[in-house]
């Protein structure tokens, strides 16, 4: 068990895979076994270890690590690159020639550790040599890839990048990304392979031509020797793959280079949207007395759009259908609104106490036009959605003790003795979780666009083929006083989801 | 006060971080080219975007520039006497030096001209490396002798005549500057020509609208890395090691005190300097380093590490 942890103190790792041009901006990630072993060899020869250990010891270490393919534990990283013009060391037109260079690198956290693990055993001497070499290793890959490496007693992380031909994790079923890494062949295979090549190319002849001599020079006797050959010599000899190396397919996690989502900054808890507001445009705008009709066609438009954007699925919150039995008015109220007080509807407030789902909001957002059978045709603009506090422009979203009718209130149950308007209102408020009114008084007329209207001036019937029981066909305007503050919007009684029985908070005038 | 380097004796590397901030206002202009833009990339933890303010290559040039006095065309005071290569034209005027060139000794003005003084010298010094592994100690020794500064910043002698173009010395001192969680601060304006607003802009007349992108960032950090194991592995003796380490520290200190005007619109100042490895080491103040360096340079010359004369002259002719 030999596990090495690499850290990149600069947070960057630059290395170009074998056979790829630097300007392809490809990063060899993870660092191939071949690269790691060559880095150890270079450290040995370049940092004065020759005087402390015999070279044979190093060769034995390298061969021990070539016996097995390591596994990796990759930390989160992302791929990035910078570009610059690099001087070429030759003159062109009297100036130094430059060439555009792509400098690709993997960017990772300076604390993150890449763990490479070989399941081989080393002698104590080899271990201490490896430990020393890792301490002196200054960079891995390009010189900008500063590295700090150390030997681990035991890796405590499970590997997430292994040699395998299967691009799927057999345990989790997760898709993996294959990546080709250069690794040494086993030392036992190297000797026979070398003799084969020497014989096949006639390199054992007495006299060799120059190209043959180059090939022979790049074919040392041992695998450790092969790892020492300079890249320039390999290219000159024409090797497409360094002698003693093989490509091994490793499987790394699919999102190796995806930024890990940052911990969310503490934001205020988002509460679900309950309210959306639509603006109407057109001449003439519909009259407030037709509130119930406008409300009905708004609902139909919302259902139609929901079908289109949600592939046929209609959110129950918009239609009010197929709701659980205990749903007490949690679905959408379509409340036509005369915000400027001219007697014409200029907005529609859609309010669902149970919350508007994203698909419901998407459907409302798509409504661009309302029309009716009498030739009315209006353009619709989605003003926005949010909480009651977030859509505070609406006249229905006030707070207060005293509430006045905007559209007629029709009591929902049949009136009986001791079950008149006041009692029915009290029951409704109880069932909705509102405080019971202290006082309910009937107001004969309300002001609509500067005119005094009685309830009969308003349209008070649903345009449905279903025979709906309608205990009250006349309606009343009311002033309700609550014992405590009540928040809008408030719509009660028959047809309260269709624009009847809308109330508006006013100043307490009593 | 003598500079104490004992804490570095067994450390493989010295890592230093410096927190920087714009000296005025909050915006700064990163490195970039008009046709490439700035080097922006997402942060690995998904928190915003990172920005490369200064690349390793550019920082190497800056760490050399703070050692050079343009007025006197020589090293700054404390570094007088360090070897370098001076390139002059046929009239004897200084064209450039190995300290100012991007590729140091590998500059075409030094190796590609008709005057092959340095090329021949390097061939003699580095003979016998055409085959086999490059002897990095020999290369380092030559660099200290001819162009001491290049022993810290590395060099790549990409000439066939020199060991088949395989002579590479990696940077012992490298650095870069990065900003975190950056946001673009776009601005722009119009160069106004009140006389002929629609004049020929290619000749400098006319109104010219322009756009510029600057950046703001909550933190800008300069990172420095000195590979002590690499310097020790040169095996050039204590005088050379002390000189190279002190020279590197001098460069870092001087850069942070005088070299942070990276561009007209990128003038930074250092707020804090931290040594992250090894623990217990403190970067000596600039005055101590200045006081120490002349003695170290003479000590190195005393043990025969430098060329005499110290400045190698090359005349550049095409």
PDB file of C-alpha atoms in Angstrom, chain A residues 228-482:
ATOM      1  CA  UNK A 228      14.567   8.439 -18.196  1.00  0.00           C
ATOM      2  CA  UNK A 229      14.649   9.021 -21.960  1.00  0.00           C
ATOM      3  CA  UNK A 230      14.295  12.676 -22.915  1.00  0.00           C
ATOM      4  CA  UNK A 231      11.077  13.555 -24.746  1.00  0.00           C
ATOM      5  CA  UNK A 232      13.110  15.267 -27.478  1.00  0.00           C
ATOM      6  CA  UNK A 233      15.029  12.030 -28.159  1.00  0.00           C
ATOM      7  CA  UNK A 234      11.788  10.055 -28.336  1.00  0.00           C
ATOM      8  CA  UNK A 235      10.367  12.484 -30.868  1.00  0.00           C
ATOM      9  CA  UNK A 236      13.561  12.421 -32.918  1.00  0.00           C
ATOM     10  CA  UNK A 237      13.523   8.633 -33.012  1.00  0.00           C
ATOM     11  CA  UNK A 238       9.921   8.835 -34.183  1.00  0.00           C
ATOM     12  CA  UNK A 239       8.137   7.063 -31.319  1.00  0.00           C
ATOM     13  CA  UNK A 240       4.416   7.708 -31.219  1.00  0.00           C
ATOM     14  CA  UNK A 241       4.352   6.134 -27.766  1.00  0.00           C
ATOM     15  CA  UNK A 242       7.375   6.094 -25.446  1.00  0.00           C
ATOM     16  CA  UNK A 243       9.038   2.656 -25.193  1.00  0.00           C
ATOM     17  CA  UNK A 244       7.861   0.921 -22.057  1.00  0.00           C
ATOM     18  CA  UNK A 245       4.635   2.902 -21.961  1.00  0.00           C
ATOM     19  CA  UNK A 246       1.069   1.862 -22.623  1.00  0.00           C
ATOM     20  CA  UNK A 247      -2.238   3.683 -22.773  1.00  0.00           C
ATOM     21  CA  UNK A 248      -4.598   2.663 -20.005  1.00  0.00           C
ATOM     22  CA  UNK A 249      -8.235   3.686 -19.977  1.00  0.00           C
ATOM     23  CA  UNK A 250      -9.226   5.108 -16.644  1.00  0.00           C
ATOM     24  CA  UNK A 251     -12.756   6.092 -15.710  1.00  0.00           C
ATOM     25  CA  UNK A 252     -13.100   9.406 -13.954  1.00  0.00           C
ATOM     26  CA  UNK A 253     -16.286  10.962 -12.581  1.00  0.00           C
ATOM     27  CA  UNK A 254     -18.347  12.572 -15.313  1.00  0.00           C
ATOM     28  CA  UNK A 255     -18.363  16.002 -13.729  1.00  0.00           C
ATOM     29  CA  UNK A 256     -14.629  16.074 -13.029  1.00  0.00           C
ATOM     30  CA  UNK A 257     -14.341  19.611 -14.291  1.00  0.00           C
ATOM     31  CA  UNK A 258     -17.688  20.935 -13.113  1.00  0.00           C
ATOM     32  CA  UNK A 259     -17.484  23.689 -10.518  1.00  0.00           C
ATOM     33  CA  UNK A 260     -18.812  22.385  -7.236  1.00  0.00           C
ATOM     34  CA  UNK A 261     -21.819  24.396  -6.225  1.00  0.00           C
ATOM     35  CA  UNK A 262     -20.795  26.899  -3.612  1.00  0.00           C
ATOM     36  CA  UNK A 263     -22.459  26.864  -0.267  1.00  0.00           C
ATOM     37  CA  UNK A 264     -25.437  29.130  -0.711  1.00  0.00           C
ATOM     38  CA  UNK A 265     -24.995  32.505   0.815  1.00  0.00           C
ATOM     39  CA  UNK A 266     -27.421  33.001   3.649  1.00  0.00           C
ATOM     40  CA  UNK A 267     -30.432  34.431   1.988  1.00  0.00           C
ATOM     41  CA  UNK A 268     -33.812  35.191   3.414  1.00  0.00           C
ATOM     42  CA  UNK A 269     -35.995  32.135   3.310  1.00  0.00           C
ATOM     43  CA  UNK A 270     -37.890  32.287   0.098  1.00  0.00           C
ATOM     44  CA  UNK A 271     -41.574  31.994   0.681  1.00  0.00           C
ATOM     45  CA  UNK A 272     -43.688  30.604  -2.101  1.00  0.00           C
ATOM     46  CA  UNK A 273     -45.484  33.026  -4.368  1.00  0.00           C
ATOM     47  CA  UNK A 274     -49.174  33.332  -3.642  1.00  0.00           C
ATOM     48  CA  UNK A 275     -50.160  36.251  -5.792  1.00  0.00           C
ATOM     49  CA  UNK A 276     -49.792  37.377  -9.385  1.00  0.00           C
ATOM     50  CA  UNK A 277     -51.120  40.470 -11.095  1.00  0.00           C
ATOM     51  CA  UNK A 278     -52.103  40.915 -14.723  1.00  0.00           C
ATOM     52  CA  UNK A 279     -52.662  44.279 -16.377  1.00  0.00           C
ATOM     53  CA  UNK A 280     -55.306  44.769 -19.082  1.00  0.00           C
ATOM     54  CA  UNK A 281     -55.023  47.113 -22.025  1.00  0.00           C
ATOM     55  CA  UNK A 282     -57.596  47.947 -24.680  1.00  0.00           C
ATOM     56  CA  UNK A 283     -60.385  50.364 -25.456  1.00  0.00           C
ATOM     57  CA  UNK A 284     -62.859  50.203 -23.963  1.00  0.00           C
ATOM     58  CA  UNK A 285     -61.767  48.237 -20.921  1.00  0.00           C
ATOM     59  CA  UNK A 286     -64.380  45.899 -19.449  1.00  0.00           C
ATOM     60  CA  UNK A 287     -66.695  47.450 -16.876  1.00  0.00           C
ATOM     61  CA  UNK A 288     -66.379  46.559 -13.226  1.00  0.00           C
ATOM     62  CA  UNK A 289     -70.032  45.454 -13.203  1.00  0.00           C
ATOM     63  CA  UNK A 290     -68.967  42.587 -15.486  1.00  0.00           C
ATOM     64  CA  UNK A 291     -66.357  41.410 -13.014  1.00  0.00           C
ATOM     65  CA  UNK A 292     -67.702  37.858 -12.870  1.00  0.00           C
ATOM     66  CA  UNK A 293     -67.445  37.430 -16.658  1.00  0.00           C
ATOM     67  CA  UNK A 294     -63.927  38.817 -16.868  1.00  0.00           C
ATOM     68  CA  UNK A 295     -62.938  36.622 -13.970  1.00  0.00           C
ATOM     69  CA  UNK A 296     -64.315  33.540 -15.704  1.00  0.00           C
ATOM     70  CA  UNK A 297     -62.491  34.203 -18.984  1.00  0.00           C
ATOM     71  CA  UNK A 298     -59.262  34.927 -17.082  1.00  0.00           C
ATOM     72  CA  UNK A 299     -59.530  31.528 -15.440  1.00  0.00           C
ATOM     73  CA  UNK A 300     -60.195  29.850 -18.781  1.00  0.00           C
ATOM     74  CA  UNK A 301     -57.192  31.616 -20.324  1.00  0.00           C
ATOM     75  CA  UNK A 302     -54.974  30.483 -17.450  1.00  0.00           C
ATOM     76  CA  UNK A 303     -56.151  26.882 -17.862  1.00  0.00           C
ATOM     77  CA  UNK A 304     -55.608  27.017 -21.620  1.00  0.00           C
ATOM     78  CA  UNK A 305     -52.056  28.355 -21.266  1.00  0.00           C
ATOM     79  CA  UNK A 306     -51.249  25.863 -18.518  1.00  0.00           C
ATOM     80  CA  UNK A 307     -52.219  23.070 -20.879  1.00  0.00           C
ATOM     81  CA  UNK A 308     -49.861  24.456 -23.510  1.00  0.00           C
ATOM     82  CA  UNK A 309     -46.818  25.043 -21.331  1.00  0.00           C
ATOM     83  CA  UNK A 310     -47.141  22.004 -19.086  1.00  0.00           C
ATOM     84  CA  UNK A 311     -47.843  19.428 -21.772  1.00  0.00           C
ATOM     85  CA  UNK A 312     -51.512  19.036 -20.988  1.00  0.00           C
ATOM     86  CA  UNK A 313     -51.196  19.152 -17.222  1.00  0.00           C
ATOM     87  CA  UNK A 314     -53.367  21.773 -15.547  1.00  0.00           C
ATOM     88  CA  UNK A 315     -52.291  22.764 -12.047  1.00  0.00           C
ATOM     89  CA  UNK A 316     -55.313  22.276  -9.767  1.00  0.00           C
ATOM     90  CA  UNK A 317     -54.498  25.586  -8.105  1.00  0.00           C
ATOM     91  CA  UNK A 318     -55.591  27.381 -11.308  1.00  0.00           C
ATOM     92  CA  UNK A 319     -58.648  25.307 -12.176  1.00  0.00           C
ATOM     93  CA  UNK A 320     -59.895  24.581  -8.668  1.00  0.00           C
ATOM     94  CA  UNK A 321     -60.670  21.039  -9.837  1.00  0.00           C
ATOM     95  CA  UNK A 322     -59.515  17.728  -8.336  1.00  0.00           C
ATOM     96  CA  UNK A 323     -58.548  19.337  -5.064  1.00  0.00           C
ATOM     97  CA  UNK A 324     -58.488  17.418  -1.795  1.00  0.00           C
ATOM     98  CA  UNK A 325     -61.655  17.637   0.230  1.00  0.00           C
ATOM     99  CA  UNK A 326     -60.048  19.693   2.947  1.00  0.00           C
ATOM    100  CA  UNK A 327     -59.028  22.443   0.540  1.00  0.00           C
ATOM    101  CA  UNK A 328     -60.749  25.513   1.927  1.00  0.00           C
ATOM    102  CA  UNK A 329     -60.337  28.158  -0.727  1.00  0.00           C
ATOM    103  CA  UNK A 330     -56.578  27.540  -1.126  1.00  0.00           C
ATOM    104  CA  UNK A 331     -56.906  27.636  -4.929  1.00  0.00           C
ATOM    105  CA  UNK A 332     -56.867  30.721  -7.104  1.00  0.00           C
ATOM    106  CA  UNK A 333     -59.197  33.675  -6.725  1.00  0.00           C
ATOM    107  CA  UNK A 334     -59.466  35.703  -9.963  1.00  0.00           C
ATOM    108  CA  UNK A 335     -60.195  39.208  -8.712  1.00  0.00           C
ATOM    109  CA  UNK A 336     -60.823  41.904 -11.345  1.00  0.00           C
ATOM    110  CA  UNK A 337     -59.612  45.233 -10.133  1.00  0.00           C
ATOM    111  CA  UNK A 338     -60.390  48.864 -10.959  1.00  0.00           C
ATOM    112  CA  UNK A 339     -57.205  50.411  -9.685  1.00  0.00           C
ATOM    113  CA  UNK A 340     -57.790  53.955 -10.995  1.00  0.00           C
ATOM    114  CA  UNK A 341     -61.437  54.150  -9.921  1.00  0.00           C
ATOM    115  CA  UNK A 342     -62.905  54.884 -13.371  1.00  0.00           C
ATOM    116  CA  UNK A 343     -65.373  52.033 -13.227  1.00  0.00           C
ATOM    117  CA  UNK A 344     -63.407  49.861 -15.655  1.00  0.00           C
ATOM    118  CA  UNK A 345     -61.327  46.785 -14.928  1.00  0.00           C
ATOM    119  CA  UNK A 346     -57.637  47.500 -15.567  1.00  0.00           C
ATOM    120  CA  UNK A 347     -56.007  44.659 -13.610  1.00  0.00           C
ATOM    121  CA  UNK A 348     -56.709  41.115 -12.513  1.00  0.00           C
ATOM    122  CA  UNK A 349     -55.267  39.920  -9.229  1.00  0.00           C
ATOM    123  CA  UNK A 350     -54.779  36.153  -9.076  1.00  0.00           C
ATOM    124  CA  UNK A 351     -54.403  35.055  -5.488  1.00  0.00           C
ATOM    125  CA  UNK A 352     -54.013  31.494  -4.207  1.00  0.00           C
ATOM    126  CA  UNK A 353     -53.552  31.259  -0.416  1.00  0.00           C
ATOM    127  CA  UNK A 354     -52.099  27.754  -0.831  1.00  0.00           C
ATOM    128  CA  UNK A 355     -49.381  29.141  -3.111  1.00  0.00           C
ATOM    129  CA  UNK A 356     -48.964  29.355  -6.874  1.00  0.00           C
ATOM    130  CA  UNK A 357     -46.705  26.669  -8.295  1.00  0.00           C
ATOM    131  CA  UNK A 358     -43.996  27.578 -10.794  1.00  0.00           C
ATOM    132  CA  UNK A 359     -45.990  26.007 -13.604  1.00  0.00           C
ATOM    133  CA  UNK A 360     -49.057  28.026 -12.629  1.00  0.00           C
ATOM    134  CA  UNK A 361     -47.034  31.240 -12.709  1.00  0.00           C
ATOM    135  CA  UNK A 362     -45.574  30.221 -16.062  1.00  0.00           C
ATOM    136  CA  UNK A 363     -49.083  29.763 -17.414  1.00  0.00           C
ATOM    137  CA  UNK A 364     -50.268  33.149 -16.133  1.00  0.00           C
ATOM    138  CA  UNK A 365     -47.164  34.730 -17.621  1.00  0.00           C
ATOM    139  CA  UNK A 366     -48.141  33.394 -21.045  1.00  0.00           C
ATOM    140  CA  UNK A 367     -51.593  34.997 -21.114  1.00  0.00           C
ATOM    141  CA  UNK A 368     -51.364  37.748 -23.680  1.00  0.00           C
ATOM    142  CA  UNK A 369     -55.006  38.270 -24.641  1.00  0.00           C
ATOM    143  CA  UNK A 370     -58.502  37.996 -23.239  1.00  0.00           C
ATOM    144  CA  UNK A 371     -61.624  38.115 -25.361  1.00  0.00           C
ATOM    145  CA  UNK A 372     -65.301  37.446 -24.894  1.00  0.00           C
ATOM    146  CA  UNK A 373     -68.188  36.462 -27.134  1.00  0.00           C
ATOM    147  CA  UNK A 374     -69.496  40.012 -27.238  1.00  0.00           C
ATOM    148  CA  UNK A 375     -66.510  41.249 -29.181  1.00  0.00           C
ATOM    149  CA  UNK A 376     -64.440  42.443 -26.268  1.00  0.00           C
ATOM    150  CA  UNK A 377     -60.736  41.940 -26.828  1.00  0.00           C
ATOM    151  CA  UNK A 378     -58.016  43.047 -24.465  1.00  0.00           C
ATOM    152  CA  UNK A 379     -54.271  42.679 -24.327  1.00  0.00           C
ATOM    153  CA  UNK A 380     -52.831  41.243 -21.134  1.00  0.00           C
ATOM    154  CA  UNK A 381     -49.482  41.978 -19.551  1.00  0.00           C
ATOM    155  CA  UNK A 382     -48.059  39.869 -16.728  1.00  0.00           C
ATOM    156  CA  UNK A 383     -46.946  42.379 -14.117  1.00  0.00           C
ATOM    157  CA  UNK A 384     -45.282  39.921 -11.765  1.00  0.00           C
ATOM    158  CA  UNK A 385     -45.798  37.367  -9.070  1.00  0.00           C
ATOM    159  CA  UNK A 386     -44.713  37.057  -5.488  1.00  0.00           C
ATOM    160  CA  UNK A 387     -45.979  37.220  -1.990  1.00  0.00           C
ATOM    161  CA  UNK A 388     -48.737  39.571  -0.952  1.00  0.00           C
ATOM    162  CA  UNK A 389     -46.068  41.983   0.236  1.00  0.00           C
ATOM    163  CA  UNK A 390     -44.295  41.727  -3.110  1.00  0.00           C
ATOM    164  CA  UNK A 391     -47.304  42.673  -5.246  1.00  0.00           C
ATOM    165  CA  UNK A 392     -48.437  45.488  -3.039  1.00  0.00           C
ATOM    166  CA  UNK A 393     -49.711  47.789  -5.807  1.00  0.00           C
ATOM    167  CA  UNK A 394     -53.122  46.179  -5.818  1.00  0.00           C
ATOM    168  CA  UNK A 395     -55.986  48.008  -4.069  1.00  0.00           C
ATOM    169  CA  UNK A 396     -57.179  44.640  -2.732  1.00  0.00           C
ATOM    170  CA  UNK A 397     -54.003  43.997  -0.741  1.00  0.00           C
ATOM    171  CA  UNK A 398     -54.647  46.363   2.124  1.00  0.00           C
ATOM    172  CA  UNK A 399     -54.830  45.666   5.840  1.00  0.00           C
ATOM    173  CA  UNK A 400     -57.409  46.938   8.257  1.00  0.00           C
ATOM    174  CA  UNK A 401     -60.323  46.454  10.614  1.00  0.00           C
ATOM    175  CA  UNK A 402     -63.037  47.845   8.350  1.00  0.00           C
ATOM    176  CA  UNK A 403     -63.767  46.386   4.945  1.00  0.00           C
ATOM    177  CA  UNK A 404     -66.208  47.634   2.270  1.00  0.00           C
ATOM    178  CA  UNK A 405     -67.778  45.814  -0.658  1.00  0.00           C
ATOM    179  CA  UNK A 406     -66.376  46.419  -4.116  1.00  0.00           C
ATOM    180  CA  UNK A 407     -68.598  43.847  -5.837  1.00  0.00           C
ATOM    181  CA  UNK A 408     -71.864  42.464  -4.398  1.00  0.00           C
ATOM    182  CA  UNK A 409     -71.761  39.861  -1.655  1.00  0.00           C
ATOM    183  CA  UNK A 410     -74.126  36.917  -2.295  1.00  0.00           C
ATOM    184  CA  UNK A 411     -74.625  34.748   0.740  1.00  0.00           C
ATOM    185  CA  UNK A 412     -73.605  31.143  -0.043  1.00  0.00           C
ATOM    186  CA  UNK A 413     -76.162  29.207   1.976  1.00  0.00           C
ATOM    187  CA  UNK A 414     -79.917  29.400   2.041  1.00  0.00           C
ATOM    188  CA  UNK A 415     -81.023  32.034   4.490  1.00  0.00           C
ATOM    189  CA  UNK A 416     -82.960  30.876   7.492  1.00  0.00           C
ATOM    190  CA  UNK A 417     -84.033  32.336  10.757  1.00  0.00           C
ATOM    191  CA  UNK A 418     -80.920  33.181  12.753  1.00  0.00           C
ATOM    192  CA  UNK A 419     -78.833  32.331   9.722  1.00  0.00           C
ATOM    193  CA  UNK A 420     -78.862  35.556   7.784  1.00  0.00           C
ATOM    194  CA  UNK A 421     -76.045  37.517   6.218  1.00  0.00           C
ATOM    195  CA  UNK A 422     -74.239  38.271   9.468  1.00  0.00           C
ATOM    196  CA  UNK A 423     -74.336  34.664  10.670  1.00  0.00           C
ATOM    197  CA  UNK A 424     -73.326  33.298   7.297  1.00  0.00           C
ATOM    198  CA  UNK A 425     -70.419  35.748   7.174  1.00  0.00           C
ATOM    199  CA  UNK A 426     -69.381  34.730  10.672  1.00  0.00           C
ATOM    200  CA  UNK A 427     -69.408  31.061   9.659  1.00  0.00           C
ATOM    201  CA  UNK A 428     -67.403  31.746   6.525  1.00  0.00           C
ATOM    202  CA  UNK A 429     -64.810  33.690   8.474  1.00  0.00           C
ATOM    203  CA  UNK A 430     -64.550  30.866  11.027  1.00  0.00           C
ATOM    204  CA  UNK A 431     -63.987  28.330   8.301  1.00  0.00           C
ATOM    205  CA  UNK A 432     -61.347  30.497   6.647  1.00  0.00           C
ATOM    206  CA  UNK A 433     -59.504  31.128   9.893  1.00  0.00           C
ATOM    207  CA  UNK A 434     -60.461  34.798   9.992  1.00  0.00           C
ATOM    208  CA  UNK A 435     -61.706  36.566  13.105  1.00  0.00           C
ATOM    209  CA  UNK A 436     -65.523  36.716  13.300  1.00  0.00           C
ATOM    210  CA  UNK A 437     -66.823  40.165  12.380  1.00  0.00           C
ATOM    211  CA  UNK A 438     -67.844  42.471  15.237  1.00  0.00           C
ATOM    212  CA  UNK A 439     -70.291  44.321  13.076  1.00  0.00           C
ATOM    213  CA  UNK A 440     -71.852  43.813   9.653  1.00  0.00           C
ATOM    214  CA  UNK A 441     -73.947  46.591   8.150  1.00  0.00           C
ATOM    215  CA  UNK A 442     -75.590  46.788   4.752  1.00  0.00           C
ATOM    216  CA  UNK A 443     -74.583  49.671   2.470  1.00  0.00           C
ATOM    217  CA  UNK A 444     -77.221  50.483  -0.163  1.00  0.00           C
ATOM    218  CA  UNK A 445     -74.958  51.817  -2.893  1.00  0.00           C
ATOM    219  CA  UNK A 446     -71.275  51.874  -3.807  1.00  0.00           C
ATOM    220  CA  UNK A 447     -69.377  54.346  -5.937  1.00  0.00           C
ATOM    221  CA  UNK A 448     -68.217  52.903  -9.238  1.00  0.00           C
ATOM    222  CA  UNK A 449     -66.346  55.357 -11.459  1.00  0.00           C
ATOM    223  CA  UNK A 450     -68.154  58.332  -9.978  1.00  0.00           C
ATOM    224  CA  UNK A 451     -71.637  56.756 -10.210  1.00  0.00           C
ATOM    225  CA  UNK A 452     -73.649  55.220  -7.389  1.00  0.00           C
ATOM    226  CA  UNK A 453     -74.472  51.575  -8.172  1.00  0.00           C
ATOM    227  CA  UNK A 454     -76.784  49.136  -6.443  1.00  0.00           C
ATOM    228  CA  UNK A 455     -75.971  45.385  -6.350  1.00  0.00           C
ATOM    229  CA  UNK A 456     -78.451  44.637  -9.139  1.00  0.00           C
ATOM    230  CA  UNK A 457     -76.375  46.728 -11.528  1.00  0.00           C
ATOM    231  CA  UNK A 458     -73.705  44.050 -11.325  1.00  0.00           C
ATOM    232  CA  UNK A 459     -73.731  40.836 -13.268  1.00  0.00           C
ATOM    233  CA  UNK A 460     -74.304  38.157 -10.591  1.00  0.00           C
ATOM    234  CA  UNK A 461     -74.594  34.808 -12.408  1.00  0.00           C
ATOM    235  CA  UNK A 462     -72.058  32.213 -13.458  1.00  0.00           C
ATOM    236  CA  UNK A 463     -72.077  31.408 -17.168  1.00  0.00           C
ATOM    237  CA  UNK A 464     -71.863  27.668 -16.723  1.00  0.00           C
ATOM    238  CA  UNK A 465     -74.119  24.956 -18.065  1.00  0.00           C
ATOM    239  CA  UNK A 466     -74.054  23.256 -14.707  1.00  0.00           C
ATOM    240  CA  UNK A 467     -77.069  24.093 -12.640  1.00  0.00           C
ATOM    241  CA  UNK A 468     -75.401  25.685  -9.686  1.00  0.00           C
ATOM    242  CA  UNK A 469     -77.452  26.188  -6.569  1.00  0.00           C
ATOM    243  CA  UNK A 470     -77.491  29.927  -5.950  1.00  0.00           C
ATOM    244  CA  UNK A 471     -79.310  30.752  -2.710  1.00  0.00           C
ATOM    245  CA  UNK A 472     -78.850  34.496  -3.192  1.00  0.00           C
ATOM    246  CA  UNK A 473     -79.496  36.110  -6.561  1.00  0.00           C
ATOM    247  CA  UNK A 474     -79.657  39.752  -5.454  1.00  0.00           C
ATOM    248  CA  UNK A 475     -76.615  40.401  -3.333  1.00  0.00           C
ATOM    249  CA  UNK A 476     -75.750  43.179  -0.928  1.00  0.00           C
ATOM    250  CA  UNK A 477     -73.037  45.707  -0.379  1.00  0.00           C
ATOM    251  CA  UNK A 478     -71.645  45.433   3.123  1.00  0.00           C
ATOM    252  CA  UNK A 479     -69.356  47.139   5.576  1.00  0.00           C
ATOM    253  CA  UNK A 480     -67.655  44.596   7.817  1.00  0.00           C
ATOM    254  CA  UNK A 481     -65.793  45.517  10.986  1.00  0.00           C
ATOM    255  CA  UNK A 482     -63.359  42.953  12.368  1.00  0.00           C
TER     256      UNK A 482
END
